[in-house]
Amino acid sequence: MASPMRSLFTNPARYLQSFRLFLVNSSEHQCMQEFVERQLPAVIASIGNGKSTINILSVGGGAGEIDLLILSKLQARYPGVTINNDVIEPSADQIFKYKERVAEMANLENVKFTWHEETAYEYESRMNAEKKSKKWDFIHMIQMLYYVRDVPATIRYFHGLLEAQAKLLIILVSGSSGWETLWKKFGSSFPLDDLCSYVSSANIKEILDSDGLKYQLHELSSYMDITSCFIEGNEDGELLLDFLTETCEFSKTAPPELKRQVMEELRKPECSEERDGKVLFNNNLSVIVIEP
């Protein structure tokens, strides 16, 4: 009998709902903001040296929250320089929100935005078809490598577009996070489809090492409050469980034994810690900065 479990990506509206709830319940954006504030200035210190224009490529820019923080640091480091900020983002809804954010912000006169409503793979295919290979001073891929079919090929393609002083920055879940534990144990039981695959910084390091690329690794500590997942019938808890397992209505469609094991695993110290009556899932991230 076919499993009634379906990938969360078969229901884009529920995916977006669960993703937004994840952002509310986690310190994901706060820890990225802290990295951008404290450590990004050193990463971008020489990418625009001697240039009158700096070209930035955001791969999977989402609704632009982190992109705009990055741009503010670039403007501070290179005042008055023209910045071309190209964004690859397949979701029309996310691009709309990104544009709204840009419209509300002051001090962006020297930034020129171009949005490409397509996936990283579609962008690559289109550039190859048009025989274009524009070079970039800074490329960033934030929490998007789960959504590409061929991770090594994607990294190699965008790495090949770097200028001599440029950097490629990747942010994704850490190999020491609760995600790694959960997905190593249960990934084969979850209904992943072509749209998403599990990948952590451990996998990226292997790819970069085998390609002989130079990189720096920064670990960011982050958590997600999943207390509501353990309250039977709690709507927020069910959405967060969907997000953790990438399964649409996991608590209703998963076989009872799988659900029991997942719930048990989520409470273990490898995945979460219990503090002040809350269950805090280890959502640690890694930032990988790759040299040209």
Short mmCIF file of C-alpha atoms in Angstrom, two decimals:
data_model
loop_
_atom_site.label_atom_id
_atom_site.label_comp_id
_atom_site.label_asym_id
_atom_site.label_seq_id
_atom_site.Cartn_x
_atom_site.Cartn_y
_atom_site.Cartn_z
CA MET A 1 0.00 0.00 0.00
CA ALA A 2 1.36 3.42 -0.96
CA SER A 3 2.18 5.70 1.97
CA PRO A 4 -0.25 8.61 2.45
CA MET A 5 2.76 10.78 3.38
CA ARG A 6 3.41 13.61 0.92
CA SER A 7 6.29 16.06 0.63
CA LEU A 8 5.56 19.44 2.17
CA PHE A 9 6.55 20.97 -1.20
CA THR A 10 3.41 19.53 -2.82
CA ASN A 11 1.53 22.20 -0.81
CA PRO A 12 3.37 25.53 -1.33
CA ALA A 13 0.94 27.52 0.86
CA ARG A 14 1.43 25.16 3.81
CA TYR A 15 5.19 25.15 3.23
CA LEU A 16 5.30 28.95 3.40
CA GLN A 17 3.10 28.91 6.52
CA SER A 18 5.38 26.40 8.26
CA PHE A 19 8.52 28.26 7.13
CA ARG A 20 7.25 31.57 8.53
CA LEU A 21 6.36 29.89 11.80
CA PHE A 22 9.86 28.37 11.90
CA LEU A 23 11.34 31.89 11.57
CA VAL A 24 9.13 33.17 14.42
CA ASN A 25 10.08 30.22 16.67
CA SER A 26 13.79 30.13 15.90
CA SER A 27 16.83 32.36 16.29
CA GLU A 28 17.72 31.68 12.63
CA HIS A 29 17.57 35.26 11.37
CA GLN A 30 19.03 36.73 14.57
CA CYS A 31 22.16 34.58 14.37
CA MET A 32 22.58 35.41 10.65
CA GLN A 33 22.11 39.11 11.42
CA GLU A 34 24.78 38.86 14.09
CA PHE A 35 27.16 37.23 11.60
CA VAL A 36 26.47 39.98 9.03
CA GLU A 37 27.04 42.68 11.68
CA ARG A 38 30.20 41.26 13.21
CA GLN A 39 31.96 39.04 10.70
CA LEU A 40 30.78 39.94 7.21
CA PRO A 41 32.78 43.21 7.05
CA ALA A 42 36.03 41.19 7.14
CA VAL A 43 34.72 38.83 4.41
CA ILE A 44 33.91 41.70 2.01
CA ALA A 45 36.91 43.87 2.96
CA SER A 46 38.68 43.52 -0.39
CA ILE A 47 36.05 42.35 -2.92
CA GLY A 48 35.50 45.87 -4.31
CA ASN A 49 39.01 47.29 -4.12
CA GLY A 50 39.59 49.78 -6.92
CA LYS A 51 36.16 49.18 -8.49
CA SER A 52 33.56 51.78 -9.39
CA THR A 53 30.87 49.09 -9.64
CA ILE A 54 30.41 45.99 -7.47
CA ASN A 55 28.36 43.08 -8.83
CA ILE A 56 26.49 40.95 -6.27
CA LEU A 57 24.55 37.75 -7.03
CA SER A 58 22.04 36.49 -4.48
CA VAL A 59 21.08 32.87 -5.24
CA GLY A 60 17.76 32.08 -3.55
CA GLY A 61 17.32 35.58 -2.11
CA GLY A 62 13.88 34.86 -0.64
CA ALA A 63 12.08 37.93 0.67
CA GLY A 64 15.34 39.86 0.97
CA GLU A 65 15.71 40.30 4.76
CA ILE A 66 19.31 39.08 4.90
CA ASP A 67 20.17 40.41 1.40
CA LEU A 68 19.38 43.97 2.46
CA LEU A 69 21.51 43.65 5.60
CA ILE A 70 24.40 42.43 3.44
CA LEU A 71 23.91 45.39 1.08
CA SER A 72 24.03 47.85 4.00
CA LYS A 73 27.44 46.44 4.99
CA LEU A 74 28.68 46.72 1.39
CA GLN A 75 27.51 50.33 1.21
CA ALA A 76 29.30 51.10 4.49
CA ARG A 77 32.53 49.51 3.23
CA TYR A 78 32.36 51.05 -0.29
CA PRO A 79 30.50 54.37 0.07
CA GLY A 80 29.22 55.88 -3.17
CA VAL A 81 30.14 52.84 -5.29
CA THR A 82 27.41 51.56 -7.63
CA ILE A 83 26.16 48.10 -6.60
CA ASN A 84 24.40 45.81 -9.08
CA ASN A 85 22.39 43.33 -6.99
CA ASP A 86 20.97 40.46 -9.04
CA VAL A 87 18.57 38.08 -7.27
CA ILE A 88 17.69 34.55 -8.37
CA GLU A 89 14.46 33.47 -6.63
CA PRO A 90 11.84 31.07 -8.03
CA SER A 91 8.94 32.21 -5.80
CA ALA A 92 6.92 35.14 -7.19
CA ASP A 93 5.47 35.65 -3.70
CA GLN A 94 8.96 36.04 -2.16
CA ILE A 95 10.09 38.43 -4.93
CA PHE A 96 6.98 40.54 -4.33
CA LYS A 97 7.85 40.80 -0.62
CA TYR A 98 11.48 41.58 -1.48
CA LYS A 99 10.38 44.44 -3.76
CA GLU A 100 8.08 45.77 -1.02
CA ARG A 101 11.02 45.83 1.41
CA VAL A 102 13.21 47.68 -1.10
CA ALA A 103 10.43 50.26 -1.69
CA GLU A 104 10.25 50.95 2.05
CA MET A 105 14.00 51.44 2.50
CA ALA A 106 15.95 54.65 2.21
CA ASN A 107 19.62 54.92 1.17
CA LEU A 108 19.44 52.48 -1.74
CA GLU A 109 20.03 55.08 -4.50
CA ASN A 110 23.33 53.51 -5.55
CA VAL A 111 21.92 49.94 -5.64
CA LYS A 112 20.41 48.61 -8.86
CA PHE A 113 18.17 45.55 -8.33
CA THR A 114 17.42 42.90 -10.95
CA TRP A 115 15.18 39.98 -10.05
CA HIS A 116 15.19 36.67 -11.94
CA GLU A 117 12.12 34.58 -11.18
CA GLU A 118 13.78 31.20 -11.71
CA THR A 119 15.70 28.46 -9.94
CA ALA A 120 19.51 28.36 -9.79
CA TYR A 121 19.44 25.56 -12.37
CA GLU A 122 17.15 27.56 -14.71
CA TYR A 123 19.47 30.57 -14.39
CA GLU A 124 22.51 28.44 -15.22
CA SER A 125 20.73 26.85 -18.21
CA ARG A 126 19.61 30.24 -19.53
CA MET A 127 23.10 31.75 -19.18
CA ASN A 128 24.62 28.77 -20.99
CA ALA A 129 22.01 28.99 -23.76
CA GLU A 130 22.69 32.73 -24.15
CA LYS A 131 26.45 31.99 -23.97
CA LYS A 132 26.81 34.48 -21.11
CA SER A 133 29.05 34.09 -18.10
CA LYS A 134 28.99 37.34 -16.20
CA LYS A 135 31.55 37.51 -13.38
CA TRP A 136 30.59 38.54 -9.85
CA ASP A 137 32.41 40.17 -6.92
CA PHE A 138 30.28 38.48 -4.27
CA ILE A 139 27.87 35.54 -4.57
CA HIS A 140 25.82 34.28 -1.66
CA MET A 141 23.62 31.21 -1.26
CA ILE A 142 21.73 31.39 2.02
CA GLN A 143 19.74 28.34 3.09
CA MET A 144 19.07 27.31 -0.53
CA LEU A 145 21.30 24.32 -1.38
CA TYR A 146 18.58 21.92 -0.16
CA TYR A 147 16.58 22.89 -3.25
CA VAL A 148 19.04 22.06 -6.02
CA ARG A 149 19.22 18.69 -7.75
CA ASP A 150 23.00 18.52 -8.03
CA VAL A 151 24.75 20.29 -5.16
CA PRO A 152 28.39 19.77 -6.30
CA ALA A 153 27.59 20.95 -9.85
CA THR A 154 25.73 24.02 -8.55
CA ILE A 155 28.63 25.03 -6.29
CA ARG A 156 31.13 24.50 -9.14
CA TYR A 157 29.07 26.55 -11.60
CA PHE A 158 28.69 29.60 -9.31
CA HIS A 159 32.25 29.31 -8.00
CA GLY A 160 33.36 29.54 -11.66
CA LEU A 161 31.66 32.96 -11.92
CA LEU A 162 33.84 34.61 -9.24
CA GLU A 163 36.12 37.54 -10.00
CA ALA A 164 39.75 37.37 -8.78
CA GLN A 165 39.07 39.11 -5.41
CA ALA A 166 35.56 37.70 -5.01
CA LYS A 167 34.00 35.43 -2.39
CA LEU A 168 31.27 32.80 -2.50
CA LEU A 169 29.35 32.64 0.79
CA ILE A 170 27.15 29.66 1.68
CA ILE A 171 24.95 29.40 4.78
CA LEU A 172 23.18 26.14 5.65
CA VAL A 173 22.55 23.82 8.60
CA SER A 174 25.60 22.66 10.48
CA GLY A 175 26.80 19.06 10.50
CA SER A 176 26.56 19.35 14.30
CA SER A 177 22.89 20.39 14.31
CA GLY A 178 19.79 18.46 15.35
CA TRP A 179 18.83 18.38 11.66
CA GLU A 180 21.83 16.16 10.93
CA THR A 181 20.80 13.67 13.65
CA LEU A 182 17.12 13.67 12.66
CA TRP A 183 17.68 13.33 8.92
CA LYS A 184 20.46 10.74 9.13
CA LYS A 185 18.10 8.57 11.15
CA PHE A 186 14.77 9.17 9.42
CA GLY A 187 15.50 10.88 6.08
CA SER A 188 14.81 7.69 4.12
CA SER A 189 11.35 7.45 5.77
CA PHE A 190 10.33 11.01 4.86
CA PRO A 191 8.68 11.62 1.47
CA LEU A 192 11.34 13.82 -0.10
CA ASP A 193 10.80 14.58 -3.76
CA ASP A 194 12.92 16.14 -6.50
CA LEU A 195 12.33 19.57 -5.02
CA CYS A 196 14.34 19.10 -1.86
CA SER A 197 17.22 17.05 -0.50
CA TYR A 198 18.95 17.04 2.84
CA VAL A 199 22.42 18.56 2.86
CA SER A 200 24.53 20.00 5.71
CA SER A 201 27.88 21.74 6.05
CA ALA A 202 29.49 18.30 6.50
CA ASN A 203 28.52 17.44 2.89
CA ILE A 204 29.72 20.80 1.55
CA LYS A 205 33.12 20.43 3.24
CA GLU A 206 33.55 17.04 1.53
CA ILE A 207 32.74 18.59 -1.86
CA LEU A 208 35.12 21.53 -1.36
CA ASP A 209 37.93 19.34 -0.02
CA SER A 210 37.64 16.93 -2.96
CA ASP A 211 37.76 19.90 -5.37
CA GLY A 212 40.76 21.35 -3.54
CA LEU A 213 39.03 24.69 -2.88
CA LYS A 214 40.11 27.07 -0.13
CA TYR A 215 37.46 28.12 2.37
CA GLN A 216 36.80 29.34 5.92
CA LEU A 217 34.12 27.89 8.15
CA HIS A 218 32.19 29.79 10.84
CA GLU A 219 29.71 28.04 13.17
CA LEU A 220 26.59 29.97 14.26
CA SER A 221 24.63 28.83 17.26
CA SER A 222 20.85 28.82 16.74
CA TYR A 223 17.81 27.09 18.22
CA MET A 224 14.11 26.51 17.41
CA ASP A 225 11.45 26.31 20.11
CA ILE A 226 9.55 23.08 19.32
CA THR A 227 7.67 22.80 22.64
CA SER A 228 4.31 23.04 20.82
CA CYS A 229 5.17 19.89 18.80
CA PHE A 230 4.56 17.85 21.95
CA ILE A 231 1.07 19.26 22.57
CA GLU A 232 -1.35 16.88 20.85
CA GLY A 233 -3.50 18.67 18.26
CA ASN A 234 -1.63 22.00 18.58
CA GLU A 235 -1.80 23.69 15.16
CA ASP A 236 1.58 25.45 15.44
CA GLY A 237 3.18 22.23 16.68
CA GLU A 238 1.83 20.34 13.67
CA LEU A 239 3.18 22.96 11.25
CA LEU A 240 6.62 22.87 12.89
CA LEU A 241 6.62 19.06 12.67
CA ASP A 242 5.82 19.41 8.98
CA PHE A 243 8.81 21.72 8.61
CA LEU A 244 11.16 19.41 10.54
CA THR A 245 10.19 16.36 8.49
CA GLU A 246 9.41 18.19 5.18
CA THR A 247 6.14 16.21 5.26
CA CYS A 248 2.68 17.66 4.66
CA GLU A 249 0.52 16.94 7.75
CA PHE A 250 3.16 14.63 9.24
CA SER A 251 1.30 14.03 12.50
CA LYS A 252 -1.83 12.89 10.62
CA THR A 253 -0.23 10.86 7.80
CA ALA A 254 2.92 9.28 9.29
CA PRO A 255 2.72 5.63 10.39
CA PRO A 256 2.20 5.64 14.21
CA GLU A 257 5.54 3.89 14.87
CA LEU A 258 7.50 6.41 12.75
CA LYS A 259 5.74 9.30 14.49
CA ARG A 260 6.54 7.80 17.92
CA GLN A 261 10.22 7.36 17.03
CA VAL A 262 10.54 10.88 15.58
CA MET A 263 8.90 12.47 18.64
CA GLU A 264 11.21 10.46 20.89
CA GLU A 265 14.31 11.46 18.87
CA LEU A 266 13.37 15.15 18.95
CA ARG A 267 13.60 15.13 22.75
CA LYS A 268 17.04 13.49 22.85
CA PRO A 269 20.13 15.63 23.63
CA GLU A 270 21.52 14.95 20.09
CA CYS A 271 18.56 16.96 18.73
CA SER A 272 17.35 19.28 21.47
CA GLU A 273 17.87 20.57 24.96
CA GLU A 274 15.16 21.17 27.54
CA ARG A 275 15.40 24.54 29.25
CA ASP A 276 12.87 26.37 31.46
CA GLY A 277 10.16 23.91 30.48
CA LYS A 278 10.84 24.43 26.75
CA VAL A 279 12.20 22.00 24.17
CA LEU A 280 14.81 23.85 22.09
CA PHE A 281 15.87 22.10 18.88
CA ASN A 282 19.52 22.56 17.82
CA ASN A 283 19.25 24.67 14.67
CA ASN A 284 22.98 25.51 14.43
CA LEU A 285 24.16 26.92 11.09
CA SER A 286 27.48 26.99 9.27
CA VAL A 287 28.81 29.84 7.16
CA ILE A 288 31.29 28.75 4.52
CA VAL A 289 33.30 31.45 2.73
CA ILE A 290 34.96 30.10 -0.43
CA GLU A 291 37.89 31.74 -2.21
CA PRO A 292 37.99 32.08 -6.03
#
